Coordinates of C-alpha atoms in Angstrom, one line a residue:
X1 CA -6.7 -18.2 -92.1
X2 CA -3.0 -17.3 -91.0
X3 CA -1.6 -17.3 -87.5
X4 CA -3.3 -14.5 -85.2
X5 CA -1.1 -12.7 -82.7
X6 CA -3.0 -11.7 -79.8
X7 CA -1.9 -8.5 -77.7
X8 CA -3.6 -9.6 -74.6
X9 CA -3.7 -12.3 -72.4
X10 CA -5.9 -15.4 -72.6
X11 CA -8.2 -15.5 -69.3
X12 CA -8.6 -19.1 -69.4
X13 CA -5.0 -20.1 -69.7
X14 CA -4.1 -17.3 -67.1
X15 CA -6.5 -18.6 -64.6
X16 CA -5.3 -22.1 -64.8
X17 CA -1.8 -21.0 -64.5
X18 CA -2.7 -19.1 -61.4
X19 CA -4.6 -22.0 -59.7
X20 CA -1.6 -24.2 -60.2
X21 CA 0.6 -21.7 -58.7
X22 CA -1.4 -21.6 -55.4
X23 CA -0.7 -25.2 -54.9
X24 CA 2.7 -25.6 -56.5
X25 CA 4.1 -22.0 -56.2
X26 CA 7.5 -22.9 -54.4
X27 CA 8.1 -25.9 -56.6
X28 CA 7.5 -24.0 -59.8
X29 CA 10.1 -21.4 -58.6
X30 CA 12.6 -24.2 -58.0
X31 CA 12.0 -25.7 -61.5
X32 CA 12.1 -22.4 -63.2
X33 CA 15.6 -21.5 -61.6
X34 CA 16.9 -25.0 -62.6
X35 CA 15.6 -24.6 -66.2
X36 CA 17.3 -21.1 -66.2
X37 CA 20.4 -22.4 -64.8
X38 CA 20.7 -25.2 -67.6
X39 CA 20.6 -22.5 -70.2
X40 CA 23.7 -21.1 -68.8
X41 CA 22.0 -18.3 -66.9
X42 CA 22.3 -17.3 -63.2
X43 CA 18.7 -18.6 -62.6
X44 CA 18.5 -17.1 -58.9
X45 CA 19.7 -13.9 -59.9
X46 CA 17.5 -13.7 -63.1
X47 CA 14.3 -14.7 -61.1
X48 CA 15.2 -12.0 -58.4
X49 CA 15.7 -9.5 -61.0
X50 CA 12.6 -10.0 -63.2
X51 CA 10.0 -12.2 -61.5
X52 CA 8.9 -9.6 -58.9
X53 CA 5.9 -8.8 -61.1
X54 CA 5.0 -12.6 -61.3
X55 CA 5.3 -12.9 -57.6
X56 CA 2.9 -9.9 -57.0
X57 CA 0.5 -11.4 -59.5
X58 CA 0.4 -14.9 -58.0
X59 CA 0.1 -13.4 -54.5
X60 CA -2.7 -11.3 -55.2
X61 CA -4.6 -14.3 -56.7
X62 CA -3.6 -16.6 -54.2
X63 CA -4.9 -14.2 -51.5
X64 CA -8.2 -13.5 -53.1
X65 CA -8.9 -16.8 -55.1
X66 CA -12.5 -18.5 -54.7
X67 CA -11.9 -21.9 -53.4
X68 CA -14.2 -24.6 -55.1
X69 CA -15.1 -28.1 -54.2
X70 CA -12.5 -30.7 -55.4
X71 CA -10.2 -28.3 -56.8
X72 CA -7.2 -30.2 -55.1
X73 CA -7.8 -33.2 -57.4
X74 CA -6.7 -31.1 -60.4
X75 CA -4.0 -28.8 -58.7
X76 CA -2.3 -30.4 -55.5
X77 CA 0.9 -32.3 -55.9
X78 CA 0.6 -32.3 -59.9
X79 CA 3.4 -32.0 -62.3
X80 CA 3.8 -29.9 -65.3
X81 CA 2.8 -32.8 -67.5
X82 CA -0.4 -33.2 -65.9
X83 CA -1.2 -29.4 -66.2
X84 CA -0.6 -29.5 -69.9
X85 CA -3.1 -32.2 -70.3
X86 CA -5.5 -30.3 -68.4
X87 CA -4.8 -26.9 -70.4
X88 CA -4.9 -28.6 -73.7
X89 CA -8.3 -30.3 -73.0
X90 CA -9.9 -27.1 -71.8
X91 CA -8.3 -24.6 -74.3
X92 CA -9.6 -26.6 -77.1
X93 CA -13.1 -26.7 -75.6
X94 CA -13.6 -23.4 -74.1
X95 CA -17.3 -23.6 -74.7
X96 CA -17.5 -26.2 -71.9
X97 CA -17.2 -23.0 -69.4
X98 CA -20.6 -22.0 -70.5
X99 CA -22.0 -25.4 -69.2
X100 CA -21.7 -29.1 -69.7
X101 CA -25.4 -29.7 -70.9
X102 CA -25.4 -31.9 -73.9
X103 CA -21.6 -32.7 -73.4
X104 CA -21.3 -36.5 -72.9
X105 CA -18.6 -38.5 -70.5
X106 CA -17.6 -40.1 -74.0
X107 CA -16.7 -36.7 -75.6
X108 CA -14.7 -35.5 -72.5
X109 CA -13.1 -38.8 -72.1
X110 CA -12.1 -39.1 -75.8
X111 CA -10.8 -35.5 -75.5
X112 CA -8.5 -36.2 -72.7
X113 CA -7.2 -39.4 -74.2
X114 CA -6.5 -37.8 -77.4
X115 CA -4.3 -35.2 -75.7
X116 CA -2.4 -37.9 -74.1
X117 CA -1.7 -40.0 -77.1
X118 CA -1.3 -37.4 -79.7
X119 CA 2.0 -36.2 -78.4
X120 CA 4.3 -36.0 -81.3
X121 CA 1.7 -36.0 -84.0
X122 CA 0.2 -33.4 -86.2
X123 CA -0.8 -30.3 -83.7
X124 CA -3.2 -28.5 -85.9
X125 CA -6.1 -31.0 -85.3
X126 CA -6.9 -33.0 -82.1
X127 CA -7.0 -36.4 -83.6
X128 CA -9.4 -39.1 -82.1
X129 CA -8.4 -41.8 -84.6
X130 CA -6.1 -43.6 -82.1
X131 CA -8.5 -43.7 -79.3
X132 CA -9.7 -47.3 -78.3
X133 CA -13.5 -47.8 -77.5
X134 CA -14.0 -47.5 -73.6
X135 CA -16.7 -49.5 -72.2
X136 CA -15.6 -50.2 -68.5
X137 CA -12.8 -49.5 -66.2
X138 CA -10.9 -52.2 -67.4
X139 CA -10.6 -50.7 -70.8
X140 CA -9.2 -47.5 -69.1
X141 CA -6.6 -49.4 -67.2
X142 CA -5.5 -51.3 -70.6
X143 CA -5.1 -47.7 -72.2
X144 CA -3.1 -46.4 -69.5
X145 CA -1.1 -49.4 -68.5
X146 CA 1.6 -49.0 -71.5
X147 CA 1.9 -45.2 -71.0
X148 CA 5.4 -43.7 -70.0
X149 CA 4.2 -42.1 -66.7
X150 CA 4.5 -42.7 -63.0
X151 CA 1.9 -44.8 -61.4
X152 CA 0.4 -41.9 -59.2
X153 CA -0.5 -40.0 -62.3
X154 CA -1.9 -43.3 -64.0
X155 CA -4.2 -43.7 -60.9
X156 CA -5.3 -40.0 -61.1
X157 CA -6.1 -40.4 -64.7
X158 CA -7.9 -43.7 -64.0
X159 CA -10.3 -41.7 -61.5
X160 CA -10.8 -38.7 -64.1
X161 CA -11.3 -41.0 -67.1
X162 CA -13.8 -43.3 -65.2
X163 CA -16.0 -40.2 -64.5
X164 CA -14.9 -37.5 -66.9
X165 CA -18.0 -35.1 -66.7
X166 CA -18.4 -35.5 -63.1
X167 CA -14.8 -34.1 -62.5
X168 CA -14.8 -31.6 -65.6
X169 CA -17.9 -29.9 -63.7
X170 CA -15.4 -29.2 -60.9
X171 CA -12.8 -27.7 -63.1
X172 CA -15.1 -25.7 -65.0
X173 CA -16.5 -24.1 -61.6
X174 CA -12.9 -23.5 -60.5
X175 CA -12.1 -21.7 -63.6
X176 CA -15.2 -19.7 -64.0
X177 CA -15.3 -18.5 -60.7
X178 CA -11.8 -17.1 -60.6
X179 CA -11.6 -15.5 -64.1
X180 CA -12.8 -12.4 -62.1
X181 CA -10.0 -12.8 -59.6
X182 CA -7.4 -13.2 -62.3
X183 CA -8.5 -9.8 -63.8
X184 CA -8.2 -8.1 -60.5
X185 CA -4.6 -9.7 -60.2
X186 CA -3.7 -8.5 -63.6
X187 CA -5.0 -4.9 -62.8
X188 CA -2.6 -5.0 -59.5
X189 CA 0.4 -5.1 -61.8
X190 CA -1.2 -3.0 -64.4
X191 CA 2.0 -0.5 -64.8
X192 CA 4.7 -3.2 -65.1
X193 CA 2.5 -5.3 -67.3
X194 CA 2.1 -2.7 -69.7
X195 CA 5.9 -2.2 -70.0
X196 CA 6.2 -6.1 -70.6
X197 CA 3.6 -6.0 -73.2
X198 CA 5.3 -3.0 -75.1
X199 CA 8.4 -5.0 -75.2
X200 CA 6.5 -8.0 -76.3
X201 CA 4.8 -6.1 -79.1
X202 CA 8.3 -4.8 -80.3
X203 CA 10.0 -8.4 -80.1
X204 CA 10.0 -10.7 -82.8
X205 CA 11.1 -14.3 -82.4
X206 CA 11.5 -16.0 -85.8
X207 CA 12.3 -19.3 -84.3
X208 CA 8.9 -19.3 -82.6
X209 CA 7.2 -18.1 -85.5
X210 CA 8.8 -21.1 -87.5
X211 CA 7.5 -23.3 -84.7
X212 CA 3.9 -22.1 -84.9
X213 CA 4.0 -22.3 -88.6
X214 CA 5.2 -25.9 -88.5
X215 CA 2.9 -27.1 -85.7
X216 CA -0.3 -24.9 -86.1
X217 CA -0.2 -22.4 -88.8
X218 CA -3.6 -21.0 -88.0
X219 CA -3.1 -20.7 -84.4
X220 CA -4.2 -18.0 -82.0
X221 CA -1.1 -17.0 -80.3
X222 CA -1.2 -15.2 -76.6
X223 CA 1.4 -13.7 -74.5
X224 CA 1.3 -15.1 -71.0
X225 CA 2.4 -13.9 -67.6
X226 CA 1.4 -16.9 -65.6
X227 CA 4.0 -18.9 -67.3
X228 CA 6.4 -16.1 -68.3
X229 CA 9.4 -18.3 -69.7
X230 CA 7.2 -20.9 -71.8
X231 CA 6.9 -21.4 -75.3
X232 CA 4.0 -23.8 -75.8
X233 CA 2.0 -24.7 -79.1
X234 CA -1.1 -26.7 -78.7
X235 CA -3.5 -27.6 -81.3
X236 CA -5.3 -24.2 -82.1
X237 CA -3.6 -22.1 -79.6
X238 CA 0.0 -21.0 -78.8
X239 CA 1.4 -19.3 -76.0
X240 CA 4.6 -17.3 -75.6
X241 CA 6.1 -16.3 -72.1
X242 CA 6.5 -12.4 -71.7
X243 CA 10.2 -12.8 -70.3
X244 CA 11.4 -14.6 -73.1
X245 CA 12.7 -11.6 -74.7
X246 CA 14.9 -11.0 -71.7
X247 CA 16.8 -14.3 -72.3
X248 CA 20.3 -13.8 -73.6
X249 CA 20.1 -14.1 -77.6
X250 CA 23.0 -14.1 -80.2
X251 CA 23.8 -10.6 -81.2
X252 CA 26.5 -8.2 -82.7
X253 CA 28.2 -7.3 -79.4
X254 CA 30.8 -9.3 -77.5
X255 CA 28.7 -9.6 -74.4
X256 CA 25.7 -11.2 -76.6
X257 CA 28.1 -13.5 -78.4
X258 CA 29.5 -14.6 -74.9
X259 CA 25.8 -15.2 -73.6
X260 CA 25.1 -17.2 -76.6
X261 CA 28.3 -19.3 -76.2
X262 CA 27.4 -20.0 -72.6
X263 CA 23.9 -21.0 -73.2
X264 CA 24.9 -23.6 -75.9
X265 CA 28.0 -25.0 -74.0
X266 CA 25.9 -25.3 -70.9
X267 CA 23.6 -27.5 -72.9
X268 CA 26.6 -29.5 -74.4
X269 CA 28.0 -30.1 -71.1
X270 CA 25.1 -32.5 -70.3
X271 CA 26.1 -36.1 -71.7
X272 CA 22.3 -36.8 -72.5
X273 CA 21.9 -33.5 -74.7
X274 CA 25.3 -34.3 -76.5
X275 CA 24.2 -37.6 -77.3
X276 CA 20.8 -36.4 -78.7
X277 CA 22.7 -34.1 -81.2
X278 CA 25.1 -36.7 -82.1
X279 CA 22.1 -38.9 -83.1
X280 CA 20.2 -36.0 -84.8
X281 CA 23.3 -35.4 -86.9
X282 CA 22.7 -38.8 -88.8
X283 CA 19.0 -38.3 -89.2
X284 CA 16.0 -36.4 -88.0
X285 CA 13.9 -38.3 -85.2
X286 CA 10.6 -37.8 -83.6
X287 CA 10.2 -37.6 -79.9
X288 CA 9.3 -41.2 -79.1
X289 CA 11.8 -42.5 -81.7
X290 CA 14.4 -40.5 -79.8
X291 CA 13.1 -41.3 -76.4
X292 CA 13.4 -45.1 -77.5
X293 CA 17.0 -44.8 -78.9
X294 CA 18.0 -42.9 -75.7
X295 CA 16.2 -45.2 -73.4
X296 CA 14.6 -42.1 -71.6
X297 CA 10.9 -41.4 -70.6
X298 CA 8.9 -39.3 -73.2
X299 CA 8.7 -36.4 -70.5
X300 CA 12.4 -36.5 -69.9
X301 CA 13.2 -36.4 -73.7
X302 CA 10.9 -33.4 -74.1
X303 CA 12.7 -31.6 -71.2
X304 CA 16.1 -32.1 -73.1
X305 CA 14.6 -31.0 -76.2
X306 CA 13.1 -27.8 -74.8
X307 CA 16.5 -26.9 -73.4
X308 CA 18.0 -27.7 -77.0
X309 CA 15.5 -25.8 -78.8
X310 CA 15.8 -22.8 -76.5
X311 CA 19.5 -22.7 -77.1
X312 CA 19.1 -22.9 -80.7
X313 CA 20.8 -26.2 -81.3
X314 CA 17.8 -28.0 -82.7
X315 CA 14.9 -27.2 -84.7
X316 CA 11.6 -28.9 -85.2
X317 CA 9.6 -29.8 -88.6
X318 CA 6.5 -31.7 -89.4
X319 CA 6.5 -34.5 -91.7
X320 CA 4.0 -37.3 -92.6
X321 CA 1.8 -36.3 -89.4
X322 CA 4.8 -36.4 -87.0
X323 CA 6.9 -33.8 -85.4
X324 CA 10.7 -34.4 -86.0
X325 CA 13.5 -32.9 -84.2
X326 CA 16.7 -32.1 -86.5
X327 CA 20.1 -30.7 -85.9
X328 CA 20.5 -26.9 -86.5
X329 CA 23.8 -27.0 -88.2
X330 CA 24.0 -23.3 -88.7
X331 CA 23.8 -22.8 -84.8
X332 CA 26.9 -25.3 -84.5
X333 CA 28.8 -23.3 -86.9
X334 CA 27.9 -20.1 -85.2
X335 CA 29.1 -21.6 -81.9
X336 CA 32.6 -22.6 -83.6
X337 CA 32.8 -19.0 -85.2
X338 CA 32.0 -17.4 -81.8
X339 CA 34.4 -19.4 -80.0
X340 CA 37.3 -18.5 -82.5
X341 CA 36.4 -15.0 -82.1
X342 CA 36.4 -14.9 -78.6
X343 CA 39.4 -17.1 -77.9
X344 CA 41.6 -17.2 -80.9

């Protein structure tokens, strides 16, 4: 089976994203603008121009969503990495929304642990081969202790992994009760949403297509409004933000060439990103290998790589069950050519 491109949103993904925005709205806005600035775009101006539909979408949901018991455990004061763990675990097990009868603590715990440890490995299947046997709380602590994450998130994961079925019941309730609210929130922005979907259907992103082919060739790929500037590939699902086609891309016009140059030069102005490209010039590296060489955390490294990938300066390929980053030499030559054309 080949990749399936959906022309509709994924209700589960959207509802999770909207629940997260209820608690982290302003922080997400700040991080989005920061990320756009790192791409050489005026983040504040871009946000004001294009994100009105998102603000209306999120406001309707926040004004009408159904509060559920212990929802704050999942969404209050949480970062994007935590949300990705939740999203990957739930998206790959949507049948849990029908009820957890017959689903054991071990099954849920193994899923969560697999998502945590499988970063950088083959994305087409959620492998449990590396998961240690868990018999008590000490085993969970030993599993979490070497992970590169802050102590607050480790403590939160300890609580979750200690009683996974108990906590997952609350998460399933929060999603199930709020999918109808998501549907009404989407209806409240129907007209501008349809315009976005028409542009999305006409837009082709060859780099994202290659990313899906390398990571999850049989994935079901959805557009997303809740995370409109994201490109995310999970194990059997992919998500592409509806605002991505609005970002500058290299084209035939002088303005397009200038926008592409600015994006690349902005990335190269950061010493860490330039050092990464110099390392990749010598050989392809996988994420944790790069993080070790650069002495950076895996999450910080992922942030740098997302920016470099968005600029087109790196590409990704899969080899021997690992995801490798490589220098996109053609993009470097294009940058040099654009600079010559513009300045010489």
